[in-house]
Amino acid sequence: MHKVQIVTDSTADLTKELIKQFNIHIVPLSIQIDRESYIDGVTIQQEEFIEKMAQSKELPKSSQPAVGVFKELYDKLGANGDRIISIHMTGSMSGTVKSAQAAAEMSTSDVTVIDSEFISFALGFQVEEAAKMAANDYSVEKITQRVKEICGKTKLFVVVDTLENLVKGGRIGKGKAMLGSLLSIKPIASLTDGEYTPVAKVRSHKQVVNYLFNEFMKDTKGKIVKAVGISHANGFSMATPLKNLIEETGFKQIQMSFTSPVISTHTGPGAIGFMYMTE
């Protein structure tokens, strides 16, 4: 009987145990810092990257995997007739999903490519569910339908601690950043329909934590919380108290880790991503 193979990229923040247990295939992005190239999660790890980024004069650059890398993997996985579902980070932040789509069209294998519209654990929620369903011999169609349902039931917030990387990346102007720094503004954004959307501005880590916790409580009222993830780039001053507050509600299975270097490049040091999924 033919299987369904699950592919994703290195921004999904999956544990090594989960990857091994469900045989999930990871295609890594690459990072360039001061003209040195690294493979995300292979030749450089999250904490090491944050240290290097702090010392770098220029903003690190991330690159999506080449089309040929995806095609080679797809051809190999589908050689025996297995079908493939390839789920990737939002197309608004990376060309990874476009590389995957181009490779799928060139490959002799049957490949379904999905733009998760998310990053980090929120992408991981979709990949994990897809992998579990594939292990239980669900069809591509059923898995794809469920992944889209999860996307609609997931919320993700991003909070940056410094505006420096947003300036270097061309997302905000220097004047706004200077004013924001003087006022100690911490911008809070959501990732909605794959797009970075500002939702609030606060002035302290405590206000960030309160805002995110209040949004979580409002949004999950009367619903079953299925998953919570907090990723950060050395953002313990916001990540830890937020985790503690959510645990006090009775939900204890909170995933927390350093985020992928690719995400840290966009957000800068001290940032956090907060995401959750309901049923």
mmCIF file of C-alpha atoms in Angstrom:
data_model
loop_
_atom_site.group_PDB
_atom_site.id
_atom_site.type_symbol
_atom_site.label_atom_id
_atom_site.label_comp_id
_atom_site.label_asym_id
_atom_site.label_seq_id
_atom_site.Cartn_x
_atom_site.Cartn_y
_atom_site.Cartn_z
ATOM 1 C CA MET A 1 0.000 0.000 0.000
ATOM 2 C CA HIS A 2 1.328 3.433 -0.959
ATOM 3 C CA LYS A 3 1.991 5.951 1.814
ATOM 4 C CA VAL A 4 1.677 9.715 2.123
ATOM 5 C CA GLN A 5 5.048 11.382 2.784
ATOM 6 C CA ILE A 6 5.184 14.699 4.682
ATOM 7 C CA VAL A 7 7.727 17.411 3.795
ATOM 8 C CA THR A 8 8.278 20.797 5.454
ATOM 9 C CA ASP A 9 11.057 23.364 5.911
ATOM 10 C CA SER A 10 13.380 24.261 8.778
ATOM 11 C CA THR A 11 11.203 27.096 10.122
ATOM 12 C CA ALA A 12 8.584 24.677 11.530
ATOM 13 C CA ASP A 13 10.318 24.420 14.956
ATOM 14 C CA LEU A 14 9.633 20.680 15.234
ATOM 15 C CA THR A 15 11.433 18.584 17.843
ATOM 16 C CA LYS A 16 13.967 15.990 16.678
ATOM 17 C CA GLU A 17 11.868 13.332 18.413
ATOM 18 C CA LEU A 18 8.742 14.234 16.425
ATOM 19 C CA ILE A 19 10.676 14.376 13.130
ATOM 20 C CA LYS A 20 12.102 10.914 13.761
ATOM 21 C CA GLN A 21 8.880 9.366 15.089
ATOM 22 C CA PHE A 22 6.803 10.346 12.055
ATOM 23 C CA ASN A 23 9.598 10.354 9.455
ATOM 24 C CA ILE A 24 9.005 14.015 8.519
ATOM 25 C CA HIS A 25 11.315 15.295 5.785
ATOM 26 C CA ILE A 26 12.904 18.703 6.462
ATOM 27 C CA VAL A 27 14.244 20.901 3.651
ATOM 28 C CA PRO A 28 16.425 23.578 5.314
ATOM 29 C CA LEU A 29 16.717 27.215 4.336
ATOM 30 C CA SER A 30 20.149 28.849 4.342
ATOM 31 C CA ILE A 31 21.463 31.957 6.119
ATOM 32 C CA GLN A 32 24.298 34.288 5.195
ATOM 33 C CA ILE A 33 26.062 36.287 7.933
ATOM 34 C CA ASP A 34 29.030 38.484 7.041
ATOM 35 C CA ARG A 35 29.524 36.557 3.769
ATOM 36 C CA GLU A 36 29.547 33.192 5.547
ATOM 37 C CA SER A 37 26.786 30.771 4.528
ATOM 38 C CA TYR A 38 25.099 28.379 6.963
ATOM 39 C CA ILE A 39 22.370 25.753 6.662
ATOM 40 C CA ASP A 40 19.506 26.425 9.068
ATOM 41 C CA GLY A 41 19.454 23.818 11.843
ATOM 42 C CA VAL A 42 22.317 21.854 10.260
ATOM 43 C CA THR A 43 25.520 23.936 10.318
ATOM 44 C CA ILE A 44 24.144 26.605 12.660
ATOM 45 C CA GLN A 45 21.740 26.360 15.609
ATOM 46 C CA GLN A 46 19.365 28.999 16.961
ATOM 47 C CA GLU A 47 21.316 30.234 19.987
ATOM 48 C CA GLU A 48 24.607 30.397 18.079
ATOM 49 C CA PHE A 49 22.890 32.389 15.318
ATOM 50 C CA ILE A 50 21.573 35.018 17.765
ATOM 51 C CA GLU A 51 25.127 35.567 19.059
ATOM 52 C CA LYS A 52 26.509 35.931 15.523
ATOM 53 C CA MET A 53 23.657 38.278 14.530
ATOM 54 C CA ALA A 54 24.492 40.551 17.489
ATOM 55 C CA GLN A 55 28.086 40.854 16.260
ATOM 56 C CA SER A 56 27.215 41.242 12.568
ATOM 57 C CA LYS A 57 27.455 44.674 10.935
ATOM 58 C CA GLU A 58 24.806 43.854 8.342
ATOM 59 C CA LEU A 59 21.409 42.189 8.547
ATOM 60 C CA PRO A 60 21.788 38.455 7.866
ATOM 61 C CA LYS A 61 20.132 37.246 4.663
ATOM 62 C CA SER A 62 18.040 34.102 4.359
ATOM 63 C CA SER A 63 17.615 32.089 1.164
ATOM 64 C CA GLN A 64 14.890 29.618 0.272
ATOM 65 C CA PRO A 65 15.921 26.109 -0.815
ATOM 66 C CA ALA A 66 16.679 25.742 -4.520
ATOM 67 C CA VAL A 67 13.995 24.215 -6.745
ATOM 68 C CA GLY A 68 16.397 21.368 -7.550
ATOM 69 C CA VAL A 69 16.690 20.398 -3.875
ATOM 70 C CA PHE A 70 12.913 20.012 -3.605
ATOM 71 C CA LYS A 71 12.672 18.153 -6.925
ATOM 72 C CA GLU A 72 15.354 15.656 -5.956
ATOM 73 C CA LEU A 73 13.557 14.893 -2.669
ATOM 74 C CA TYR A 74 10.125 14.650 -4.321
ATOM 75 C CA ASP A 75 11.428 12.298 -7.033
ATOM 76 C CA LYS A 76 13.067 10.089 -4.398
ATOM 77 C CA LEU A 77 10.051 9.958 -2.049
ATOM 78 C CA GLY A 78 7.571 9.281 -4.854
ATOM 79 C CA ALA A 79 9.664 6.756 -6.809
ATOM 80 C CA ASN A 80 7.660 3.839 -5.374
ATOM 81 C CA GLY A 81 4.285 5.530 -5.942
ATOM 82 C CA ASP A 82 4.003 7.287 -2.554
ATOM 83 C CA ARG A 83 2.181 10.640 -2.639
ATOM 84 C CA ILE A 84 3.664 13.747 -1.012
ATOM 85 C CA ILE A 85 2.251 16.685 0.969
ATOM 86 C CA SER A 86 4.725 19.582 1.306
ATOM 87 C CA ILE A 87 3.738 22.238 3.880
ATOM 88 C CA HIS A 88 5.740 25.458 4.177
ATOM 89 C CA MET A 89 6.157 28.834 5.869
ATOM 90 C CA THR A 90 4.025 31.754 4.670
ATOM 91 C CA GLY A 91 4.822 32.910 1.155
ATOM 92 C CA SER A 92 4.737 36.541 2.339
ATOM 93 C CA MET A 93 8.030 36.054 4.231
ATOM 94 C CA SER A 94 9.905 33.657 1.955
ATOM 95 C CA GLY A 95 9.962 32.233 -1.554
ATOM 96 C CA THR A 96 10.188 28.695 -0.112
ATOM 97 C CA VAL A 97 6.630 27.729 -1.041
ATOM 98 C CA LYS A 98 7.186 28.995 -4.616
ATOM 99 C CA SER A 99 10.333 26.868 -4.912
ATOM 100 C CA ALA A 100 8.318 23.871 -3.689
ATOM 101 C CA GLN A 101 5.511 24.581 -6.191
ATOM 102 C CA ALA A 102 7.966 24.890 -9.088
ATOM 103 C CA ALA A 103 9.625 21.600 -8.091
ATOM 104 C CA ALA A 104 6.236 19.870 -7.754
ATOM 105 C CA GLU A 105 5.388 20.795 -11.342
ATOM 106 C CA MET A 106 8.732 19.411 -12.572
ATOM 107 C CA SER A 107 8.688 16.239 -10.473
ATOM 108 C CA THR A 108 7.361 12.897 -11.720
ATOM 109 C CA SER A 109 5.884 12.337 -8.229
ATOM 110 C CA ASP A 110 2.391 13.300 -7.059
ATOM 111 C CA VAL A 111 3.039 16.367 -4.836
ATOM 112 C CA THR A 112 0.538 18.651 -3.078
ATOM 113 C CA VAL A 113 2.133 21.912 -1.883
ATOM 114 C CA ILE A 114 0.457 23.913 0.908
ATOM 115 C CA ASP A 115 1.224 27.472 2.028
ATOM 116 C CA SER A 116 0.631 27.221 5.797
ATOM 117 C CA GLU A 117 0.213 31.043 6.048
ATOM 118 C CA PHE A 118 2.241 30.776 9.251
ATOM 119 C CA ILE A 119 5.734 30.253 10.695
ATOM 120 C CA SER A 120 7.301 28.466 13.646
ATOM 121 C CA PHE A 121 5.047 26.300 15.861
ATOM 122 C CA ALA A 122 1.949 27.506 13.979
ATOM 123 C CA LEU A 123 3.399 25.876 10.845
ATOM 124 C CA GLY A 124 4.394 22.935 13.037
ATOM 125 C CA PHE A 125 0.780 22.433 14.217
ATOM 126 C CA GLN A 126 -0.203 21.695 10.606
ATOM 127 C CA VAL A 127 2.812 19.499 9.870
ATOM 128 C CA GLU A 128 2.405 17.435 13.048
ATOM 129 C CA GLU A 129 -1.279 16.744 12.387
ATOM 130 C CA ALA A 130 -0.551 15.854 8.750
ATOM 131 C CA ALA A 131 2.223 13.458 9.820
ATOM 132 C CA LYS A 132 0.008 11.741 12.408
ATOM 133 C CA MET A 133 -2.792 11.315 9.858
ATOM 134 C CA ALA A 134 -0.348 10.000 7.248
ATOM 135 C CA ALA A 135 0.899 7.429 9.792
ATOM 136 C CA ASN A 136 -2.714 6.288 10.167
ATOM 137 C CA ASP A 137 -3.129 5.910 6.380
ATOM 138 C CA TYR A 138 -5.464 8.859 5.773
ATOM 139 C CA SER A 139 -5.720 10.035 2.169
ATOM 140 C CA VAL A 140 -4.023 13.142 0.759
ATOM 141 C CA GLU A 141 -7.451 14.720 0.360
ATOM 142 C CA LYS A 142 -8.458 14.124 4.010
ATOM 143 C CA ILE A 143 -5.089 15.361 5.314
ATOM 144 C CA THR A 144 -5.189 18.477 3.130
ATOM 145 C CA GLN A 145 -8.710 19.286 4.316
ATOM 146 C CA ARG A 146 -7.697 18.904 7.970
ATOM 147 C CA VAL A 147 -4.572 21.063 7.518
ATOM 148 C CA LYS A 148 -6.739 23.871 6.091
ATOM 149 C CA GLU A 149 -9.098 23.566 9.086
ATOM 150 C CA ILE A 150 -6.152 23.896 11.479
ATOM 151 C CA CYS A 151 -4.955 26.994 9.621
ATOM 152 C CA GLY A 152 -8.348 28.633 10.220
ATOM 153 C CA LYS A 153 -8.244 27.774 13.934
ATOM 154 C CA THR A 154 -4.724 29.073 14.606
ATOM 155 C CA LYS A 155 -3.668 32.511 15.866
ATOM 156 C CA LEU A 156 -0.118 33.884 15.814
ATOM 157 C CA PHE A 157 1.292 37.084 17.326
ATOM 158 C CA VAL A 158 4.798 38.489 16.843
ATOM 159 C CA VAL A 159 6.404 41.019 19.203
ATOM 160 C CA VAL A 160 9.765 42.641 18.462
ATOM 161 C CA ASP A 161 11.923 44.043 21.263
ATOM 162 C CA THR A 162 14.069 46.275 19.051
ATOM 163 C CA LEU A 163 13.107 47.995 15.798
ATOM 164 C CA GLU A 164 16.621 47.715 14.343
ATOM 165 C CA ASN A 165 16.030 44.606 12.182
ATOM 166 C CA LEU A 166 12.730 45.989 10.855
ATOM 167 C CA VAL A 167 14.623 49.091 9.707
ATOM 168 C CA LYS A 168 17.473 47.108 8.141
ATOM 169 C CA GLY A 169 14.933 44.855 6.417
ATOM 170 C CA GLY A 170 13.114 47.886 4.988
ATOM 171 C CA ARG A 171 9.848 47.218 6.857
ATOM 172 C CA ILE A 172 9.801 50.572 8.704
ATOM 173 C CA GLY A 173 11.644 53.890 8.182
ATOM 174 C CA LYS A 174 14.487 55.188 10.375
ATOM 175 C CA GLY A 175 12.409 58.145 11.617
ATOM 176 C CA LYS A 176 9.646 55.893 12.916
ATOM 177 C CA ALA A 177 12.201 53.585 14.498
ATOM 178 C CA MET A 178 13.979 56.479 16.267
ATOM 179 C CA LEU A 179 10.676 57.758 17.656
ATOM 180 C CA GLY A 180 9.662 54.215 18.627
ATOM 181 C CA SER A 181 12.954 53.648 20.444
ATOM 182 C CA LEU A 182 12.643 56.936 22.345
ATOM 183 C CA LEU A 183 9.165 55.980 23.485
ATOM 184 C CA SER A 184 10.243 52.359 24.174
ATOM 185 C CA ILE A 185 7.455 51.113 21.919
ATOM 186 C CA LYS A 186 6.980 47.360 21.551
ATOM 187 C CA PRO A 187 4.892 46.764 18.401
ATOM 188 C CA ILE A 188 2.601 43.725 18.475
ATOM 189 C CA ALA A 189 1.544 42.218 15.149
ATOM 190 C CA SER A 190 -0.510 39.231 14.087
ATOM 191 C CA LEU A 191 0.167 36.982 11.146
ATOM 192 C CA THR A 192 -3.234 37.063 9.438
ATOM 193 C CA ASP A 193 -3.768 35.396 6.047
ATOM 194 C CA GLY A 194 0.012 35.084 5.907
ATOM 195 C CA GLU A 195 0.558 38.844 6.232
ATOM 196 C CA TYR A 196 2.353 40.754 9.011
ATOM 197 C CA THR A 197 -0.440 42.969 10.438
ATOM 198 C CA PRO A 198 0.226 45.481 13.292
ATOM 199 C CA VAL A 199 -2.461 45.196 15.996
ATOM 200 C CA ALA A 200 -1.151 47.136 19.041
ATOM 201 C CA LYS A 201 1.696 49.202 20.506
ATOM 202 C CA VAL A 202 2.707 48.963 24.152
ATOM 203 C CA ARG A 203 5.655 50.289 26.166
ATOM 204 C CA SER A 204 6.840 47.463 28.389
ATOM 205 C CA HIS A 205 7.363 43.719 28.457
ATOM 206 C CA LYS A 206 4.699 43.439 31.157
ATOM 207 C CA GLN A 207 2.146 45.193 28.912
ATOM 208 C CA VAL A 208 3.060 42.829 26.058
ATOM 209 C CA VAL A 209 2.452 39.801 28.272
ATOM 210 C CA ASN A 210 -0.874 41.188 29.552
ATOM 211 C CA TYR A 211 -2.067 42.036 26.026
ATOM 212 C CA LEU A 212 -1.211 38.586 24.624
ATOM 213 C CA PHE A 213 -2.692 36.748 27.610
ATOM 214 C CA ASN A 214 -5.931 38.769 27.420
ATOM 215 C CA GLU A 215 -6.211 38.049 23.669
ATOM 216 C CA PHE A 216 -5.649 34.355 24.358
ATOM 217 C CA MET A 217 -8.347 34.273 27.060
ATOM 218 C CA LYS A 218 -10.883 36.146 24.888
ATOM 219 C CA ASP A 219 -10.176 34.085 21.799
ATOM 220 C CA THR A 220 -10.249 30.667 23.480
ATOM 221 C CA LYS A 221 -13.323 31.251 25.668
ATOM 222 C CA GLY A 222 -15.719 28.336 25.222
ATOM 223 C CA LYS A 223 -13.238 26.508 22.955
ATOM 224 C CA ILE A 224 -10.883 23.585 23.523
ATOM 225 C CA VAL A 225 -7.220 24.635 23.394
ATOM 226 C CA LYS A 226 -5.331 22.005 21.398
ATOM 227 C CA ALA A 227 -1.836 23.501 21.203
ATOM 228 C CA VAL A 228 0.197 26.493 22.418
ATOM 229 C CA GLY A 229 3.673 27.487 21.271
ATOM 230 C CA ILE A 230 6.036 30.285 22.283
ATOM 231 C CA SER A 231 9.150 30.799 20.182
ATOM 232 C CA HIS A 232 11.704 33.465 21.002
ATOM 233 C CA ALA A 233 15.062 34.993 20.109
ATOM 234 C CA ASN A 234 16.397 35.310 23.677
ATOM 235 C CA GLY A 235 13.036 36.856 24.595
ATOM 236 C CA PHE A 236 12.757 35.208 28.019
ATOM 237 C CA SER A 237 11.512 38.414 29.726
ATOM 238 C CA MET A 238 8.253 38.107 27.757
ATOM 239 C CA ALA A 239 8.154 34.374 26.946
ATOM 240 C CA THR A 240 8.539 33.013 30.498
ATOM 241 C CA PRO A 241 5.846 35.102 32.288
ATOM 242 C CA LEU A 242 3.428 34.472 29.386
ATOM 243 C CA LYS A 243 4.041 30.716 29.640
ATOM 244 C CA ASN A 244 3.460 30.869 33.424
ATOM 245 C CA LEU A 245 0.138 32.703 33.021
ATOM 246 C CA ILE A 246 -1.168 30.195 30.487
ATOM 247 C CA GLU A 247 -0.116 27.270 32.682
ATOM 248 C CA GLU A 248 -2.177 28.809 35.500
ATOM 249 C CA THR A 249 -5.298 28.377 33.310
ATOM 250 C CA GLY A 250 -4.724 24.612 33.443
ATOM 251 C CA PHE A 251 -3.147 24.129 30.008
ATOM 252 C CA LYS A 252 0.330 22.723 30.672
ATOM 253 C CA GLN A 253 1.553 21.341 27.308
ATOM 254 C CA ILE A 254 3.171 24.571 26.104
ATOM 255 C CA GLN A 255 5.919 24.213 23.523
ATOM 256 C CA MET A 256 8.684 26.774 24.017
ATOM 257 C CA SER A 257 12.007 27.107 22.232
ATOM 258 C CA PHE A 258 14.422 29.387 20.421
ATOM 259 C CA THR A 259 13.023 30.229 16.996
ATOM 260 C CA SER A 260 14.617 29.451 13.649
ATOM 261 C CA PRO A 261 17.478 31.738 12.508
ATOM 262 C CA VAL A 262 15.359 32.615 9.455
ATOM 263 C CA ILE A 263 12.656 34.104 11.702
ATOM 264 C CA SER A 264 15.195 35.790 14.028
ATOM 265 C CA THR A 265 16.604 37.620 10.995
ATOM 266 C CA HIS A 266 13.248 39.339 10.460
ATOM 267 C CA THR A 267 12.435 40.043 14.122
ATOM 268 C CA GLY A 268 15.804 40.744 15.748
ATOM 269 C CA PRO A 269 16.964 39.736 19.254
ATOM 270 C CA GLY A 270 14.526 39.693 22.169
ATOM 271 C CA ALA A 271 11.479 38.983 19.989
ATOM 272 C CA ILE A 272 8.794 36.410 20.708
ATOM 273 C CA GLY A 273 6.184 34.589 18.668
ATOM 274 C CA PHE A 274 3.029 33.444 20.467
ATOM 275 C CA MET A 275 0.668 31.000 18.768
ATOM 276 C CA TYR A 276 -2.171 28.719 19.666
ATOM 277 C CA MET A 277 -4.694 26.398 18.058
ATOM 278 C CA THR A 278 -8.255 25.640 19.171
ATOM 279 C CA GLU A 279 -10.776 22.943 18.277
#
